[in-house]
Amino acid sequence: MSSIFVWWIGEEEVDHELMEHVRLHLAAAFGRPVFLWDSPERPRHAYDEKRKQYRTTPILGWLGEAGPGAGKVLGVTDADLFIPILTYVFGEAQLGGGAAVVSLKRLLDPAGGRAQLVERLAKEAVHEVGHAFGLVHCGHEHCVMSRSPAVREVDAKGVDLCGECRGHLEELAGGA
């Protein structure tokens, strides 16, 4: 059974309560050991000066190389993330791979407060780690694996996998 590691890779001080919340949600969603990982290293090479954002692809590669070396690793950052074809992304993962990343940047709404941020981060963390386990976007709007291009879709979906995605995860994890 592969473990999941959660690694704060933001520039601000780590929010231990927030990271613990993510850890607990991942453990509940995937039924695997989840550990908080800590290192002073950061993927600064992924910064795009022109866009003033971090590109996710180099971050994912870096997480795989610099991370704990086993299981899945989720990087959590306060940096704004992008992929070249989109203005921004909440996160990205290597489909069926070892690394995923999520950002707080676009999930934070000062009017929504901390509780909203915590809930949104938990959903996106489970979503991206789900991709790392091989799950694809789900057509059930309340499933955590449903596509969420904007925060309204993040808010509309639940934090849990639907029955169909849970069954698919069990099939995929059969060999893990």
mmCIF file of C-alpha atoms in Angstrom:
data_model
loop_
_atom_site.group_PDB
_atom_site.id
_atom_site.type_symbol
_atom_site.label_atom_id
_atom_site.label_comp_id
_atom_site.label_asym_id
_atom_site.label_seq_id
_atom_site.Cartn_x
_atom_site.Cartn_y
_atom_site.Cartn_z
ATOM 1 C CA MET A 1 0.000 0.000 0.000
ATOM 2 C CA SER A 2 1.580 3.237 -1.096
ATOM 3 C CA SER A 3 1.612 6.177 1.262
ATOM 4 C CA ILE A 4 0.766 9.771 0.494
ATOM 5 C CA PHE A 5 3.068 12.621 1.504
ATOM 6 C CA VAL A 6 1.839 16.207 1.818
ATOM 7 C CA TRP A 7 4.528 18.854 1.427
ATOM 8 C CA TRP A 8 4.138 22.589 1.968
ATOM 9 C CA ILE A 9 6.116 24.262 -0.837
ATOM 10 C CA GLY A 10 4.807 27.793 -0.380
ATOM 11 C CA GLU A 11 6.785 30.918 0.394
ATOM 12 C CA GLU A 12 4.784 31.857 3.484
ATOM 13 C CA GLU A 13 5.137 30.025 6.778
ATOM 14 C CA VAL A 14 3.497 26.629 6.794
ATOM 15 C CA ASP A 15 -0.008 26.571 8.253
ATOM 16 C CA HIS A 16 0.199 23.352 10.261
ATOM 17 C CA GLU A 17 -3.528 23.260 10.989
ATOM 18 C CA LEU A 18 -4.335 23.557 7.286
ATOM 19 C CA MET A 19 -1.840 20.855 6.350
ATOM 20 C CA GLU A 20 -3.226 18.536 9.039
ATOM 21 C CA HIS A 21 -6.718 19.103 7.650
ATOM 22 C CA VAL A 22 -5.515 18.100 4.174
ATOM 23 C CA ARG A 23 -3.753 15.057 5.638
ATOM 24 C CA LEU A 24 -6.927 13.865 7.371
ATOM 25 C CA HIS A 25 -9.080 14.305 4.241
ATOM 26 C CA LEU A 26 -6.605 12.407 2.071
ATOM 27 C CA ALA A 27 -6.416 9.572 4.601
ATOM 28 C CA ALA A 28 -10.225 9.340 4.696
ATOM 29 C CA ALA A 29 -10.587 9.500 0.904
ATOM 30 C CA PHE A 30 -7.895 6.995 -0.016
ATOM 31 C CA GLY A 31 -7.620 4.780 3.088
ATOM 32 C CA ARG A 32 -3.843 4.997 3.063
ATOM 33 C CA PRO A 33 -1.222 6.351 5.437
ATOM 34 C CA VAL A 34 -0.700 10.074 4.869
ATOM 35 C CA PHE A 35 2.339 11.866 6.250
ATOM 36 C CA LEU A 36 3.333 15.511 6.346
ATOM 37 C CA TRP A 37 6.697 15.980 4.643
ATOM 38 C CA ASP A 38 8.971 18.914 5.342
ATOM 39 C CA SER A 39 11.995 20.294 3.553
ATOM 40 C CA PRO A 40 13.317 23.812 2.952
ATOM 41 C CA GLU A 41 13.624 23.129 -0.786
ATOM 42 C CA ARG A 42 11.230 24.933 -3.122
ATOM 43 C CA PRO A 43 10.663 24.594 -6.916
ATOM 44 C CA ARG A 44 11.741 28.159 -7.694
ATOM 45 C CA HIS A 45 12.885 27.151 -11.180
ATOM 46 C CA ALA A 46 9.212 26.776 -12.187
ATOM 47 C CA TYR A 47 8.581 30.519 -11.900
ATOM 48 C CA ASP A 48 7.644 32.233 -15.161
ATOM 49 C CA GLU A 49 8.778 35.841 -14.959
ATOM 50 C CA LYS A 50 6.599 36.895 -17.887
ATOM 51 C CA ARG A 51 3.357 35.515 -16.394
ATOM 52 C CA LYS A 52 4.304 36.078 -12.732
ATOM 53 C CA GLN A 53 3.065 32.560 -12.020
ATOM 54 C CA TYR A 54 4.493 29.079 -11.482
ATOM 55 C CA ARG A 55 4.178 26.483 -14.223
ATOM 56 C CA THR A 56 2.912 23.179 -12.873
ATOM 57 C CA THR A 57 4.762 20.733 -15.131
ATOM 58 C CA PRO A 58 8.256 21.501 -13.748
ATOM 59 C CA ILE A 59 6.828 21.469 -10.216
ATOM 60 C CA LEU A 60 5.433 17.968 -10.721
ATOM 61 C CA GLY A 61 8.765 16.705 -12.034
ATOM 62 C CA TRP A 62 10.595 18.375 -9.170
ATOM 63 C CA LEU A 63 8.228 16.890 -6.557
ATOM 64 C CA GLY A 64 8.984 13.441 -7.911
ATOM 65 C CA GLU A 65 12.728 14.007 -7.707
ATOM 66 C CA ALA A 66 12.999 16.020 -4.475
ATOM 67 C CA GLY A 67 10.188 14.321 -2.556
ATOM 68 C CA PRO A 68 10.334 11.343 -0.218
ATOM 69 C CA GLY A 69 10.972 8.929 -3.081
ATOM 70 C CA ALA A 70 8.030 6.621 -2.435
ATOM 71 C CA GLY A 71 4.262 6.777 -2.710
ATOM 72 C CA LYS A 72 2.395 9.830 -3.906
ATOM 73 C CA VAL A 73 3.489 13.350 -3.033
ATOM 74 C CA LEU A 74 1.158 16.350 -2.954
ATOM 75 C CA GLY A 75 2.770 19.773 -2.968
ATOM 76 C CA VAL A 76 0.671 22.536 -1.422
ATOM 77 C CA THR A 77 1.620 26.095 -2.289
ATOM 78 C CA ASP A 78 0.516 29.676 -1.922
ATOM 79 C CA ALA A 79 1.874 30.436 -5.411
ATOM 80 C CA ASP A 80 -0.328 31.080 -8.428
ATOM 81 C CA LEU A 81 -0.161 28.098 -10.816
ATOM 82 C CA PHE A 82 -0.703 27.809 -14.549
ATOM 83 C CA ILE A 83 -0.421 25.545 -17.529
ATOM 84 C CA PRO A 84 0.294 27.239 -20.869
ATOM 85 C CA ILE A 85 -3.216 26.838 -22.290
ATOM 86 C CA LEU A 86 -5.019 28.212 -19.219
ATOM 87 C CA THR A 87 -4.896 31.464 -17.292
ATOM 88 C CA TYR A 88 -4.581 29.579 -14.005
ATOM 89 C CA VAL A 89 -5.210 26.183 -12.420
ATOM 90 C CA PHE A 90 -6.095 25.207 -8.867
ATOM 91 C CA GLY A 91 -3.788 22.242 -9.206
ATOM 92 C CA GLU A 92 -2.481 19.526 -11.460
ATOM 93 C CA ALA A 93 -1.311 15.935 -11.134
ATOM 94 C CA GLN A 94 0.558 13.323 -13.095
ATOM 95 C CA LEU A 95 -2.280 11.004 -14.148
ATOM 96 C CA GLY A 96 -1.421 7.672 -12.552
ATOM 97 C CA GLY A 97 1.933 9.128 -11.501
ATOM 98 C CA GLY A 98 3.610 10.064 -8.282
ATOM 99 C CA ALA A 99 3.108 13.812 -7.959
ATOM 100 C CA ALA A 100 0.329 16.362 -7.597
ATOM 101 C CA VAL A 101 0.225 20.022 -6.659
ATOM 102 C CA VAL A 102 -2.504 22.370 -5.422
ATOM 103 C CA SER A 103 -2.479 26.102 -4.810
ATOM 104 C CA LEU A 104 -4.265 28.194 -2.231
ATOM 105 C CA LYS A 105 -3.943 31.313 -4.366
ATOM 106 C CA ARG A 106 -7.196 31.140 -6.350
ATOM 107 C CA LEU A 107 -9.130 29.269 -3.645
ATOM 108 C CA LEU A 108 -8.904 32.098 -1.142
ATOM 109 C CA ASP A 109 -11.821 34.505 -0.960
ATOM 110 C CA PRO A 110 -11.455 36.963 1.931
ATOM 111 C CA ALA A 111 -15.246 37.206 2.172
ATOM 112 C CA GLY A 112 -15.527 33.434 2.519
ATOM 113 C CA GLY A 113 -13.075 33.206 5.378
ATOM 114 C CA ARG A 114 -10.853 30.426 6.583
ATOM 115 C CA ALA A 115 -13.545 27.730 6.733
ATOM 116 C CA GLN A 116 -14.226 28.150 3.024
ATOM 117 C CA LEU A 117 -10.511 28.022 2.182
ATOM 118 C CA VAL A 118 -10.035 24.861 4.249
ATOM 119 C CA GLU A 119 -12.958 23.141 2.526
ATOM 120 C CA ARG A 120 -11.870 24.172 -0.956
ATOM 121 C CA LEU A 121 -8.291 23.057 -0.345
ATOM 122 C CA ALA A 122 -9.444 19.666 0.941
ATOM 123 C CA LYS A 123 -11.552 19.145 -2.198
ATOM 124 C CA GLU A 124 -8.784 20.120 -4.588
ATOM 125 C CA ALA A 125 -6.207 18.057 -2.686
ATOM 126 C CA VAL A 126 -8.394 14.932 -2.912
ATOM 127 C CA HIS A 127 -9.145 15.733 -6.572
ATOM 128 C CA GLU A 128 -5.491 16.029 -7.594
ATOM 129 C CA VAL A 129 -4.330 13.014 -5.594
ATOM 130 C CA GLY A 130 -7.222 11.130 -7.204
ATOM 131 C CA HIS A 131 -5.657 11.930 -10.582
ATOM 132 C CA ALA A 132 -2.290 10.699 -9.271
ATOM 133 C CA PHE A 133 -3.999 7.386 -8.492
ATOM 134 C CA GLY A 134 -5.310 7.284 -12.063
ATOM 135 C CA LEU A 135 -8.832 8.669 -11.668
ATOM 136 C CA VAL A 136 -10.103 10.962 -14.418
ATOM 137 C CA HIS A 137 -12.755 13.685 -14.284
ATOM 138 C CA CYS A 138 -16.170 12.428 -13.234
ATOM 139 C CA GLY A 139 -19.518 13.406 -14.745
ATOM 140 C CA HIS A 140 -21.291 13.424 -11.355
ATOM 141 C CA GLU A 141 -21.338 17.093 -10.367
ATOM 142 C CA HIS A 142 -21.092 16.404 -6.625
ATOM 143 C CA CYS A 143 -18.187 13.949 -6.899
ATOM 144 C CA VAL A 144 -14.849 15.421 -5.831
ATOM 145 C CA MET A 145 -13.434 14.220 -9.168
ATOM 146 C CA SER A 146 -15.812 16.447 -11.142
ATOM 147 C CA ARG A 147 -14.117 19.128 -13.195
ATOM 148 C CA SER A 148 -13.832 22.516 -11.492
ATOM 149 C CA PRO A 149 -12.572 25.301 -13.737
ATOM 150 C CA ALA A 150 -13.843 28.004 -11.342
ATOM 151 C CA VAL A 151 -14.414 28.248 -7.594
ATOM 152 C CA ARG A 152 -18.178 27.978 -8.015
ATOM 153 C CA GLU A 153 -17.678 24.414 -9.269
ATOM 154 C CA VAL A 154 -15.276 23.717 -6.393
ATOM 155 C CA ASP A 155 -17.917 24.939 -3.959
ATOM 156 C CA ALA A 156 -20.655 22.901 -5.653
ATOM 157 C CA LYS A 157 -18.899 19.551 -5.445
ATOM 158 C CA GLY A 158 -18.454 17.416 -2.365
ATOM 159 C CA VAL A 159 -15.217 16.315 -0.762
ATOM 160 C CA ASP A 160 -15.879 12.600 -1.321
ATOM 161 C CA LEU A 161 -15.502 10.248 -4.261
ATOM 162 C CA CYS A 162 -18.785 9.036 -5.739
ATOM 163 C CA GLY A 163 -19.477 5.308 -5.725
ATOM 164 C CA GLU A 164 -18.359 4.927 -9.320
ATOM 165 C CA CYS A 165 -15.017 6.659 -8.715
ATOM 166 C CA ARG A 166 -14.493 4.726 -5.465
ATOM 167 C CA GLY A 167 -15.004 1.478 -7.360
ATOM 168 C CA HIS A 168 -12.628 2.605 -10.076
ATOM 169 C CA LEU A 169 -10.040 3.562 -7.449
ATOM 170 C CA GLU A 170 -10.281 0.099 -5.905
ATOM 171 C CA GLU A 171 -9.711 -1.438 -9.349
ATOM 172 C CA LEU A 172 -6.716 0.824 -9.966
ATOM 173 C CA ALA A 173 -5.294 0.207 -6.490
ATOM 174 C CA GLY A 174 -5.519 -3.550 -6.891
ATOM 175 C CA GLY A 175 -1.916 -3.607 -8.034
ATOM 176 C CA ALA A 176 -0.668 -0.730 -5.856
#
